[in-house]
Coordinates of N, CA, C and O in Angstrom, one line a residue:
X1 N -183.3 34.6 198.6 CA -182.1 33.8 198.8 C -181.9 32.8 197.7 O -182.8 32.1 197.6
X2 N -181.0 32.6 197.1 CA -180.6 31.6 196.3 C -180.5 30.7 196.7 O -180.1 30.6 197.9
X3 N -180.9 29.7 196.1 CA -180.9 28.4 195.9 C -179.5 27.9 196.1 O -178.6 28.6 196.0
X4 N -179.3 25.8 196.3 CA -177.7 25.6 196.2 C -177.4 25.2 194.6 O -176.3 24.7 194.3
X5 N -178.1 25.4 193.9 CA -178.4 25.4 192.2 C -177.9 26.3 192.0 O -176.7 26.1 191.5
X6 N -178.2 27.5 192.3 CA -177.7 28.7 191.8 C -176.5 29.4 192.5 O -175.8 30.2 191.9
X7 N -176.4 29.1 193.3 CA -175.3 29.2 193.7 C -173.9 28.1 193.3 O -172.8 28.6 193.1
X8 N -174.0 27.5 193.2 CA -172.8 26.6 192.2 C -173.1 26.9 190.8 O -172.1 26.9 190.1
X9 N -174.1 27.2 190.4 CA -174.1 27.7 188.7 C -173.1 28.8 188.6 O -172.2 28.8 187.9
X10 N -173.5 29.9 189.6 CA -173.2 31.2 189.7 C -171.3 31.1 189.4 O -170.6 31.7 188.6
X11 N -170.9 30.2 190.6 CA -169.6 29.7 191.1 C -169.0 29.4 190.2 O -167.9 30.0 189.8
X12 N -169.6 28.0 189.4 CA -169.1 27.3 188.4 C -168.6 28.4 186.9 O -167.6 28.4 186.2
X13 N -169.9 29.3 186.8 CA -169.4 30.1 185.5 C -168.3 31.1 185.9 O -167.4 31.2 185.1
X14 N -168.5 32.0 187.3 CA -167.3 32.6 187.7 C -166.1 32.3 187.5 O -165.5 33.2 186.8
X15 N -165.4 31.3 187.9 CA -164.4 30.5 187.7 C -164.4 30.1 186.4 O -163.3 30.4 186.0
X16 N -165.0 29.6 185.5 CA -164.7 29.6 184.3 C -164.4 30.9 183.7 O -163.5 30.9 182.9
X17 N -164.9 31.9 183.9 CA -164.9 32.6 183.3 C -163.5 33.5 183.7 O -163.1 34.4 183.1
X18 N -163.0 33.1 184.9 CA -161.8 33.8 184.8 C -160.8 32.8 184.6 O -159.7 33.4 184.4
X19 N -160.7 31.9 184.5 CA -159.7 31.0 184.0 C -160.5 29.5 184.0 O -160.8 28.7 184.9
X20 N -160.5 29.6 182.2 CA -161.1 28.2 181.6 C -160.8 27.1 182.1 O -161.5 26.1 182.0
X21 N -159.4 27.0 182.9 CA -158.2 25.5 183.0 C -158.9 25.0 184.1 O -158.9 23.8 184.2
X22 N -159.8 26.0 185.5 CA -160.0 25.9 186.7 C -160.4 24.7 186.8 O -160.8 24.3 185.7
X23 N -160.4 23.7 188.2 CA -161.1 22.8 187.9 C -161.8 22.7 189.5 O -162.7 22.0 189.9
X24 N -161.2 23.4 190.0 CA -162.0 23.5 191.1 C -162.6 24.8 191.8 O -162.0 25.9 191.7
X25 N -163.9 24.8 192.6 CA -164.4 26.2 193.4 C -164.7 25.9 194.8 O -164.5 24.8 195.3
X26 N -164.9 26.8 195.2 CA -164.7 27.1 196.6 C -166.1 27.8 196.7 O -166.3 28.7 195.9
X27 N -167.2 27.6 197.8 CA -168.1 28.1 198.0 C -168.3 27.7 199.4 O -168.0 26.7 200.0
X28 N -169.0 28.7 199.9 CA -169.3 28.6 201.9 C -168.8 28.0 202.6 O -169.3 27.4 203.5
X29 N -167.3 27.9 202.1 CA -165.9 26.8 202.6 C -165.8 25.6 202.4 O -165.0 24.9 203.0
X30 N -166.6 25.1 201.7 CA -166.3 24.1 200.8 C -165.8 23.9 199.9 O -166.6 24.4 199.0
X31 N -164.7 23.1 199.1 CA -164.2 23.1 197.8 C -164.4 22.2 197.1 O -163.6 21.2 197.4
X32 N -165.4 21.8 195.8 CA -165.5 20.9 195.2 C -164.4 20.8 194.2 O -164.0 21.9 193.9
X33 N -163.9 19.9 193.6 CA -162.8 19.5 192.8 C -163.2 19.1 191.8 O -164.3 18.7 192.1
X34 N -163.0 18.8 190.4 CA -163.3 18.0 189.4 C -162.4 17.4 188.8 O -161.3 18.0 188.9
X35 N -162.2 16.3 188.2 CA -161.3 15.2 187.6 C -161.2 16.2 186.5 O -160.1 16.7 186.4
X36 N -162.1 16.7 185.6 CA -161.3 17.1 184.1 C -162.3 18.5 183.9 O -163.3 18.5 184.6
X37 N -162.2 19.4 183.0 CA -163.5 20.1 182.7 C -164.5 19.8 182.3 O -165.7 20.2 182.6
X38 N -163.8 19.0 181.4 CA -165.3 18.0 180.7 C -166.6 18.0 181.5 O -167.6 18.5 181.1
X39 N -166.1 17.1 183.2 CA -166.8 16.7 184.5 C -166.8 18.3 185.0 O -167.6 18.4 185.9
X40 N -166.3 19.2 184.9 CA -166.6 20.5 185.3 C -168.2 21.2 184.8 O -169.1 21.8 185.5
X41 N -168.1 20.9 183.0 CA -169.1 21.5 182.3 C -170.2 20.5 182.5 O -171.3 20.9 182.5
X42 N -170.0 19.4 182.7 CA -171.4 18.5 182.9 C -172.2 19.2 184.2 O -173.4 19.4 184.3
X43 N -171.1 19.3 185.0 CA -171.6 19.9 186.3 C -172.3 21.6 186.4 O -173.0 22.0 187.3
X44 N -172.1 22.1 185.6 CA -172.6 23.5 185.2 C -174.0 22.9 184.5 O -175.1 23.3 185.0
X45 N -174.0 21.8 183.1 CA -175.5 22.1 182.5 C -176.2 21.3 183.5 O -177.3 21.8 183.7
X46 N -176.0 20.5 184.1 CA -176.7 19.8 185.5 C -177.3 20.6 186.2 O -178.4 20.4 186.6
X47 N -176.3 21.8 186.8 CA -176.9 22.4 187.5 C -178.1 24.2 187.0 O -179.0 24.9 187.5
X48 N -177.3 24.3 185.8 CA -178.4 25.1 184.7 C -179.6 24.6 184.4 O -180.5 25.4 184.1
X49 N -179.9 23.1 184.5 CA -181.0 22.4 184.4 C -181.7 22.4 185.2 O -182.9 22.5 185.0
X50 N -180.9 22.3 186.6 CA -181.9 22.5 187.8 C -182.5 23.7 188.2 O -183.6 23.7 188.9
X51 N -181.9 24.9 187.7 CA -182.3 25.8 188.0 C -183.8 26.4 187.2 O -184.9 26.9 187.5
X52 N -182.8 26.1 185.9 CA -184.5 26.6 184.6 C -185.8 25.6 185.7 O -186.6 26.1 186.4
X53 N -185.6 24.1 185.7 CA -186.6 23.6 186.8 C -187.6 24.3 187.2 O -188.8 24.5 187.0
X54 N -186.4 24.8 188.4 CA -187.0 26.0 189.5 C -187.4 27.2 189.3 O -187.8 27.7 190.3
X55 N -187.6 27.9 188.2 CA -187.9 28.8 187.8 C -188.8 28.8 186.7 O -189.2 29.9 186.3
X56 N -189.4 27.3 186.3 CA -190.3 26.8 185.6 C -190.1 27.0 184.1 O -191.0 27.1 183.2
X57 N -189.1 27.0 184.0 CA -188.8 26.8 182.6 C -188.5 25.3 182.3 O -187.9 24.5 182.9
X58 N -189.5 25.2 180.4 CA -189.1 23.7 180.4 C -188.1 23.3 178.8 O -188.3 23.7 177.7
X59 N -187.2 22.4 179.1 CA -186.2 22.3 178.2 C -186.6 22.2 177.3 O -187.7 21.6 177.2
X60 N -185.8 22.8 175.8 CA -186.1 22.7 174.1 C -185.8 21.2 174.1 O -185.0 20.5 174.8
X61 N -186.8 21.1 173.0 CA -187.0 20.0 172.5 C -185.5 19.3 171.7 O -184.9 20.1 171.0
X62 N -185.0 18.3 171.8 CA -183.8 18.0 171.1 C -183.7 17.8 169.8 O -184.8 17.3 169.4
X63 N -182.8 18.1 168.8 CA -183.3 18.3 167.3 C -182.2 16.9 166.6 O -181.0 16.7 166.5
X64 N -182.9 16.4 166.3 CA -182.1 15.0 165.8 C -181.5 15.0 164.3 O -182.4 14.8 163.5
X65 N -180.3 15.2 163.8 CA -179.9 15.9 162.7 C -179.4 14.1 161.5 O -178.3 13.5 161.2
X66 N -180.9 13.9 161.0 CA -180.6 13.0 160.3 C -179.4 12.8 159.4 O -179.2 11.6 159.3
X67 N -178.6 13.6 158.5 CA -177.9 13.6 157.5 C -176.9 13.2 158.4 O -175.9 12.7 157.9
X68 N -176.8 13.3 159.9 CA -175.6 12.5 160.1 C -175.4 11.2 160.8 O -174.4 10.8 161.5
X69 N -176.7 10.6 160.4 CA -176.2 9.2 161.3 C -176.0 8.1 160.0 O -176.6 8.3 158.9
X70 N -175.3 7.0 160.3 CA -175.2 6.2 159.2 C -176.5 4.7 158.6 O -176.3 4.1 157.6

């Protein structure tokens, strides 16, 4: 059984993926809304995050690109 991680990841990419503009999903009759995509895609790596978690995967290292800070 899926998880509620994976099941909103699942949701979240579906709807994006059939129309980028979406801002809202509908899951086990609930409809979550988002203010902008922006707050849509935060909400997807949030919940991409939780899931690697759960599945024991552990996040890449962040790569800090000196030539562009001042």
């Amino acid at each position: 059984m899926a998880t509620h991680a994976e099941t909103m990841l699942a949701a979240i990419k579906a709807a994006q993926d059939d129309n980028p503009g979406v801002l809202s999903i509908t899951t086990d009759g609930v409809t979550v809304r988002y203010e902008s995509a922006e707050a849509m895609d935060n909400a997807r790596r949030r919940f991409q995050a939780e899931v690697n978690r759960e599945r024991g995967h552990r996040p890449s290292i962040a790569q800090i690109r000196l030539d562009t800070v001042w």
